[in-house]
Short mmCIF file of C-alpha atoms and ligand atoms in Angstrom, two decimals:
data_model
loop_
_atom_site.label_atom_id
_atom_site.label_comp_id
_atom_site.label_asym_id
_atom_site.label_seq_id
_atom_site.Cartn_x
_atom_site.Cartn_y
_atom_site.Cartn_z
CA UNK A 1 -39.16 -31.10 -78.12
CA UNK A 2 -39.58 -29.95 -81.69
CA UNK A 3 -41.07 -31.12 -84.91
CA UNK A 4 -37.78 -30.61 -86.60
CA UNK A 5 -35.89 -32.77 -84.18
CA UNK A 6 -38.49 -35.46 -84.55
CA UNK A 7 -38.38 -35.40 -88.36
CA UNK A 8 -34.76 -34.79 -88.96
CA UNK A 9 -32.23 -35.68 -86.33
CA UNK A 10 -30.01 -32.92 -85.00
CA UNK A 11 -26.59 -32.66 -86.58
CA UNK A 12 -23.35 -32.80 -84.64
CA UNK A 13 -23.56 -28.98 -84.31
CA UNK A 14 -26.48 -29.35 -81.95
CA UNK A 15 -25.75 -28.00 -78.48
CA UNK A 16 -27.09 -31.30 -77.12
CA UNK A 17 -24.56 -33.24 -79.15
CA UNK A 18 -21.68 -31.37 -77.65
CA UNK A 19 -19.67 -33.46 -75.19
CA UNK A 20 -18.45 -30.56 -73.01
CA UNK A 21 -21.19 -29.30 -70.63
CA UNK A 22 -23.00 -26.23 -72.00
CA UNK A 23 -22.25 -22.83 -70.47
CA UNK A 24 -26.01 -22.20 -70.20
CA UNK A 25 -28.78 -24.65 -69.84
CA UNK A 26 -32.45 -23.66 -69.47
CA UNK A 27 -34.57 -26.65 -68.46
CA UNK A 28 -38.26 -26.66 -68.97
CA UNK A 29 -39.00 -23.24 -67.52
CA UNK A 30 -42.40 -21.68 -67.09
CA UNK A 31 -42.84 -17.95 -66.60
CA UNK A 32 -45.93 -16.22 -65.24
CA UNK A 33 -46.51 -12.46 -65.15
CA UNK A 34 -48.80 -10.91 -62.53
CA UNK A 35 -49.50 -14.33 -60.98
CA UNK A 36 -51.80 -15.25 -63.82
CA UNK A 37 -50.39 -14.63 -67.28
CA UNK A 38 -48.57 -17.81 -68.38
CA UNK A 39 -46.06 -16.62 -71.02
CA UNK A 40 -43.34 -19.34 -71.20
CA UNK A 41 -44.50 -22.93 -71.26
CA UNK A 42 -41.78 -25.43 -70.81
CA UNK A 43 -38.94 -23.70 -72.57
CA UNK A 44 -35.68 -25.62 -72.74
CA UNK A 45 -32.49 -24.53 -74.52
CA UNK A 46 -28.78 -24.74 -74.17
CA UNK A 47 -25.77 -22.75 -75.32
CA UNK A 48 -22.44 -24.54 -75.74
CA UNK A 49 -19.37 -22.89 -74.29
CA UNK A 50 -18.05 -20.48 -76.89
CA UNK A 51 -21.19 -20.78 -79.04
CA UNK A 52 -23.60 -18.31 -80.64
CA UNK A 53 -27.17 -19.44 -80.30
CA UNK A 54 -30.28 -17.56 -81.54
CA UNK A 55 -33.79 -17.44 -80.09
CA UNK A 56 -36.04 -16.51 -83.01
CA UNK A 57 -39.69 -15.69 -83.24
CA UNK A 58 -42.22 -13.00 -83.96
CA UNK A 59 -43.26 -10.10 -81.77
CA UNK A 60 -44.53 -11.35 -78.39
CA UNK A 61 -43.27 -14.92 -78.86
CA UNK A 62 -41.44 -14.78 -75.52
CA UNK A 63 -37.85 -14.12 -76.53
CA UNK A 64 -37.25 -11.20 -74.16
CA UNK A 65 -39.00 -13.04 -71.39
CA UNK A 66 -36.65 -15.97 -71.88
CA UNK A 67 -33.56 -13.71 -71.63
CA UNK A 68 -34.92 -11.88 -68.62
CA UNK A 69 -35.77 -15.21 -66.90
CA UNK A 70 -32.10 -16.19 -67.32
CA UNK A 71 -30.72 -12.91 -66.04
CA UNK A 72 -33.25 -12.66 -63.24
CA UNK A 73 -34.76 -9.39 -64.44
CA UNK A 74 -38.39 -10.50 -64.37
CA UNK A 75 -39.23 -9.33 -60.86
CA UNK A 76 -39.21 -5.67 -61.89
CA UNK A 77 -42.07 -6.60 -64.26
CA UNK A 78 -43.95 -8.74 -61.82
CA UNK A 79 -42.93 -11.88 -63.60
CA UNK A 80 -41.46 -15.03 -62.11
CA UNK A 81 -40.07 -18.40 -63.06
CA UNK A 82 -42.54 -20.81 -61.53
CA UNK A 83 -41.13 -24.12 -62.95
CA UNK A 84 -37.93 -25.51 -64.28
CA UNK A 85 -34.31 -24.70 -63.66
CA UNK A 86 -31.50 -22.62 -65.15
CA UNK A 87 -27.80 -23.43 -64.95
CA UNK A 88 -24.98 -21.15 -65.88
CA UNK A 89 -21.36 -22.27 -65.88
CA UNK A 90 -22.17 -25.40 -63.82
CA UNK A 91 -24.30 -23.79 -61.12
CA UNK A 92 -28.01 -23.12 -60.57
CA UNK A 93 -28.67 -19.42 -60.97
CA UNK A 94 -32.43 -18.89 -60.53
CA UNK A 95 -31.92 -17.27 -57.10
CA UNK A 96 -29.01 -15.06 -57.97
CA UNK A 97 -29.45 -11.31 -58.40
CA UNK A 98 -28.61 -9.82 -61.80
CA UNK A 99 -25.65 -8.17 -60.07
CA UNK A 100 -24.35 -11.50 -58.84
CA UNK A 101 -24.84 -13.02 -62.29
CA UNK A 102 -22.78 -10.24 -63.87
CA UNK A 103 -19.97 -11.06 -61.38
CA UNK A 104 -20.16 -14.66 -62.44
CA UNK A 105 -19.84 -13.60 -66.13
CA UNK A 106 -23.41 -13.54 -67.47
CA UNK A 107 -24.76 -10.15 -68.60
CA UNK A 108 -27.75 -9.06 -70.60
CA UNK A 109 -27.85 -6.24 -73.16
CA UNK A 110 -31.47 -5.12 -73.03
CA UNK A 111 -33.62 -4.49 -76.10
CA UNK A 112 -33.57 -0.82 -77.03
CA UNK A 113 -29.90 -0.21 -76.12
CA UNK A 114 -30.47 1.68 -72.86
CA UNK A 115 -27.44 3.88 -72.74
CA UNK A 116 -27.25 6.69 -70.21
CA UNK A 117 -28.03 9.55 -72.57
CA UNK A 118 -26.51 12.27 -70.41
CA UNK A 119 -23.15 10.49 -69.98
CA UNK A 120 -20.43 10.38 -72.65
CA UNK A 121 -19.79 7.11 -74.51
CA UNK A 122 -16.71 6.57 -72.48
CA UNK A 123 -18.51 7.18 -69.20
CA UNK A 124 -21.18 4.66 -70.31
CA UNK A 125 -18.49 2.13 -71.05
CA UNK A 126 -16.87 2.61 -67.67
CA UNK A 127 -20.18 2.02 -65.82
CA UNK A 128 -19.98 -1.52 -67.22
CA UNK A 129 -16.95 -2.19 -65.07
CA UNK A 130 -18.66 -1.38 -61.75
CA UNK A 131 -18.74 -5.07 -60.51
CA UNK A 132 -15.00 -5.42 -61.17
CA UNK A 133 -12.40 -5.42 -58.44
CA UNK A 134 -9.27 -5.91 -60.52
CA UNK A 135 -8.06 -2.29 -60.54
CA UNK A 136 -8.10 0.69 -62.86
CA UNK A 137 -5.12 -0.43 -64.99
CA UNK A 138 -7.02 -3.58 -66.04
CA UNK A 139 -10.18 -1.59 -66.64
CA UNK A 140 -8.26 0.84 -68.82
CA UNK A 141 -6.79 -2.04 -70.84
CA UNK A 142 -10.20 -3.40 -71.44
CA UNK A 143 -11.50 0.02 -72.47
CA UNK A 144 -8.81 0.14 -75.13
CA UNK A 145 -9.83 -3.41 -76.20
CA UNK A 146 -13.49 -2.22 -76.55
CA UNK A 147 -12.26 0.66 -78.69
CA UNK A 148 -10.30 -1.78 -80.84
CA UNK A 149 -13.46 -3.76 -81.52
CA UNK A 150 -15.63 -0.65 -81.89
CA UNK A 151 -13.50 2.08 -83.61
CA UNK A 152 -16.65 4.21 -83.95
CA UNK A 153 -16.96 4.32 -80.13
CA UNK A 154 -13.41 5.58 -79.87
CA UNK A 155 -14.21 8.43 -82.29
CA UNK A 156 -17.31 9.31 -80.36
CA UNK A 157 -15.93 8.72 -76.87
CA UNK A 158 -16.46 12.26 -75.57
CA UNK A 159 -19.95 12.63 -77.17
CA UNK A 160 -23.04 12.40 -75.03
CA UNK A 161 -24.49 8.98 -75.69
CA UNK A 162 -27.97 10.53 -76.18
CA UNK A 163 -26.71 12.45 -79.22
CA UNK A 164 -25.17 9.48 -80.96
CA UNK A 165 -26.82 7.30 -83.62
CA UNK A 166 -28.86 4.19 -82.87
CA UNK A 167 -26.05 2.01 -84.19
CA UNK A 168 -23.50 3.77 -81.98
CA UNK A 169 -25.79 3.36 -78.97
CA UNK A 170 -26.18 -0.35 -79.72
CA UNK A 171 -22.37 -0.65 -79.94
CA UNK A 172 -22.06 1.29 -76.68
CA UNK A 173 -24.48 -1.09 -75.01
CA UNK A 174 -22.49 -4.12 -76.15
CA UNK A 175 -19.19 -2.43 -75.35
CA UNK A 176 -20.45 -1.65 -71.87
CA UNK A 177 -21.41 -5.30 -71.34
CA UNK A 178 -17.87 -6.28 -72.46
CA UNK A 179 -16.43 -4.04 -69.75
CA UNK A 180 -17.75 -6.50 -67.13
CA UNK A 181 -15.46 -9.27 -68.66
CA UNK A 182 -18.37 -11.58 -69.44
CA UNK A 183 -18.22 -15.22 -70.30
CA UNK A 184 -21.62 -14.89 -71.89
CA UNK A 185 -23.82 -12.07 -73.26
CA UNK A 186 -27.57 -12.27 -73.63
CA UNK A 187 -28.25 -9.88 -76.52
CA UNK A 188 -31.83 -8.79 -77.05
CA UNK A 189 -32.79 -7.66 -80.57
CA UNK A 190 -29.47 -6.07 -81.55
CA UNK A 191 -30.86 -5.29 -84.99
CA UNK A 192 -33.93 -3.43 -83.85
CA UNK A 193 -34.47 -0.18 -85.71
CA UNK A 194 -31.04 -0.17 -87.37
CA UNK A 195 -30.05 0.14 -90.99
CA UNK A 196 -29.04 -3.16 -92.58
CA UNK A 197 -25.38 -2.14 -92.96
CA UNK A 198 -25.14 -1.23 -89.27
CA UNK A 199 -26.81 -4.48 -88.29
CA UNK A 200 -24.24 -6.34 -90.33
CA UNK A 201 -21.42 -4.39 -88.71
CA UNK A 202 -22.76 -5.28 -85.26
CA UNK A 203 -23.14 -8.99 -86.06
CA UNK A 204 -19.60 -9.03 -87.42
CA UNK A 205 -18.33 -7.64 -84.16
CA UNK A 206 -20.35 -10.22 -82.24
CA UNK A 207 -18.72 -12.90 -84.29
CA UNK A 208 -15.29 -11.43 -83.67
CA UNK A 209 -15.87 -11.26 -79.93
CA UNK A 210 -16.99 -14.85 -80.01
CA UNK A 211 -14.04 -16.16 -81.92
CA UNK A 212 -11.28 -13.94 -80.48
CA UNK A 213 -12.48 -13.40 -76.87
CA UNK A 214 -14.40 -16.69 -76.49
CA UNK A 215 -17.56 -14.90 -75.35
CA UNK A 216 -20.63 -17.02 -75.72
CA UNK A 217 -23.81 -15.37 -77.02
CA UNK A 218 -27.54 -16.01 -76.73
CA UNK A 219 -29.25 -13.62 -79.20
CA UNK A 220 -32.93 -12.92 -79.28
CA UNK A 221 -33.85 -11.75 -82.82
CA UNK A 222 -36.76 -11.14 -85.05
CA UNK A 223 -34.30 -10.76 -87.91
CA UNK A 224 -34.11 -14.51 -88.60
CA UNK A 225 -32.04 -14.13 -91.72
CA UNK A 226 -29.27 -12.21 -90.03
CA UNK A 227 -29.34 -14.28 -86.85
CA UNK A 228 -29.08 -17.55 -88.78
CA UNK A 229 -26.03 -16.29 -90.67
CA UNK A 230 -24.08 -15.73 -87.51
CA UNK A 231 -25.50 -18.28 -85.01
CA UNK A 232 -24.58 -21.92 -85.13
CA UNK A 233 -27.85 -23.07 -83.66
CA UNK A 234 -31.35 -21.64 -83.35
CA UNK A 235 -34.53 -22.08 -81.35
CA UNK A 236 -37.86 -20.88 -82.76
CA UNK A 237 -40.33 -19.66 -80.15
CA UNK A 238 -44.04 -19.20 -80.75
CA UNK A 239 -46.45 -18.19 -78.08
CA UNK A 240 -44.08 -19.15 -75.33
CA UNK A 241 -43.03 -22.56 -76.64
CA UNK A 242 -40.01 -23.82 -78.59
CA UNK A 243 -41.68 -25.10 -81.73
CA UNK A 244 -38.49 -25.95 -83.59
CA UNK A 245 -34.77 -26.06 -82.99
CA UNK A 246 -31.79 -27.06 -85.04
CA UNK A 247 -28.48 -26.30 -86.48
CA UNK A 248 -28.51 -22.87 -88.16
CA UNK A 249 -27.79 -24.28 -91.64
CA UNK A 250 -30.63 -26.75 -91.33
CA UNK A 251 -33.01 -24.02 -90.15
CA UNK A 252 -32.04 -21.81 -93.10
CA UNK A 253 -32.82 -24.58 -95.49
CA UNK A 254 -36.03 -25.78 -93.83
CA UNK A 255 -39.06 -25.01 -96.02
CA UNK A 256 -41.31 -23.96 -93.15
CA UNK A 257 -38.68 -21.59 -91.73
CA UNK A 258 -38.16 -20.14 -95.20
CA UNK A 259 -41.85 -19.45 -95.61
CA UNK A 260 -42.71 -18.27 -92.13
CA UNK A 261 -39.60 -16.52 -91.04
CA UNK A 262 -37.40 -15.77 -93.97
CA UNK A 263 -40.13 -14.68 -96.38
CA UNK A 264 -38.79 -16.96 -99.09
CA UNK A 265 -40.80 -19.55 -100.93
CA UNK A 266 -39.75 -21.79 -103.74
CA UNK A 267 -43.36 -22.17 -104.84
CA UNK A 268 -45.39 -19.83 -107.11
CA UNK A 269 -47.93 -17.42 -105.72
CA UNK A 270 -50.47 -19.32 -103.62
CA UNK A 271 -54.23 -19.47 -104.04
CA UNK A 272 -56.51 -19.09 -101.01
CA UNK A 273 -56.91 -22.87 -100.81
CA UNK A 274 -53.17 -23.26 -100.86
CA UNK A 275 -52.90 -20.64 -98.18
CA UNK A 276 -55.17 -22.75 -96.01
CA UNK A 277 -52.96 -25.76 -96.46
CA UNK A 278 -49.97 -23.50 -95.91
CA UNK A 279 -51.44 -22.62 -92.54
CA UNK A 280 -52.15 -26.28 -91.79
CA UNK A 281 -48.45 -26.94 -92.46
CA UNK A 282 -47.80 -24.93 -89.36
CA UNK A 283 -48.45 -28.25 -87.63
CA UNK A 284 -45.47 -27.73 -85.32
CA UNK A 285 -47.64 -25.28 -83.46
CA UNK A 286 -49.91 -28.03 -82.26
P1 LIG B 1 -40.72 -8.52 -78.74
O1 LIG B 1 -39.82 -8.80 -79.87
O2 LIG B 1 -41.95 -7.70 -79.09
O3 LIG B 1 -40.02 -8.00 -77.51
P2 LIG B 1 -40.72 -11.11 -77.46
O4 LIG B 1 -40.68 -12.34 -78.29
O5 LIG B 1 -39.49 -10.63 -76.83
O6 LIG B 1 -41.33 -9.93 -78.38
P3 LIG B 1 -41.90 -10.91 -74.84
O7 LIG B 1 -41.61 -9.44 -74.74
O8 LIG B 1 -41.11 -11.87 -74.08
O9 LIG B 1 -41.87 -11.32 -76.39
O10 LIG B 1 -43.45 -11.09 -74.54
C1 LIG B 1 -44.06 -12.34 -74.49
C2 LIG B 1 -45.49 -12.23 -74.08
O11 LIG B 1 -45.52 -11.81 -72.69
C3 LIG B 1 -46.26 -11.18 -74.83
O12 LIG B 1 -47.55 -11.72 -75.04
C4 LIG B 1 -46.30 -9.98 -73.88
O13 LIG B 1 -47.51 -9.29 -74.08
C5 LIG B 1 -46.28 -10.65 -72.51
N1 LIG B 1 -45.63 -9.80 -71.54
C6 LIG B 1 -44.37 -9.30 -71.64
N2 LIG B 1 -44.08 -8.53 -70.54
C7 LIG B 1 -45.16 -8.58 -69.75
C8 LIG B 1 -45.50 -8.04 -68.44
N3 LIG B 1 -44.63 -7.25 -67.79
N4 LIG B 1 -46.75 -8.33 -67.96
C9 LIG B 1 -47.64 -9.05 -68.62
N5 LIG B 1 -47.37 -9.65 -69.83
C10 LIG B 1 -46.15 -9.40 -70.40
#
């Protein structure tokens, strides 16, 4: 699938090298908006059970579309999956409603947080439990658990969400997803518009939820640096195609990823001619 995989074999950390079946497997999907706009072209990826996997790429690469294809949210935008298949927890899910998916344990936290601004933080969190049928005592227990992971939310629980900070709203959106007792969270651009310290705080919580609660994560991120510090595996999307994938450490050390996505280069400042060859090095795009 990718230049990287062809040049340097995937390590044992690769989702494909896992022996247990992945919790999520996206197989060669194509997505078309408005019947004509082909946005995803044969995207395949997998998330191991209990893993944190990142989808990386610039603006418009197709990260959000991939997440929405998985959680079946494309119809609202006149998009549809026209090819390929998606499996979650051992079953095909392309025809399930987002509601049904949440009941099965797969939930998406949309880009831009999307809290109910006129509800308090606590009311927002409780809306996350609406698909549950295990009673108010269990829901209350989980609310306390969310507060244990997000002490800031406990402090702000009676505040209207609309008046809280961007970081608190992002925490509220993740906390609300947790209230559905998910096996997996699809997290779209958690770092967007947030100060680096808050981004770090949110990623730390994601890591904690992953290791302590066993929640698997698929993160869509433009912040490659941060995502590759917390994910174990990454897929790089460009114009709707996976152009590279690999173990996070390998991606962090890859020269092309450093130059194109991490803004780091070991070389001196480049001349125009060198810039041309630099662009040619983007051969994985072919
Ligand atoms: P961003 O970080 O900006 O959200 P992204 O990688 O998540 O970028 P997408 O939002 O998935 O990218 O968009 C991928 C492509 O699909 C873009 O070219 C975008 O213009 C196009 N697109 C997204 N939504 C629609 C839509 N509802 N109708 C038509 N085209 C769309």
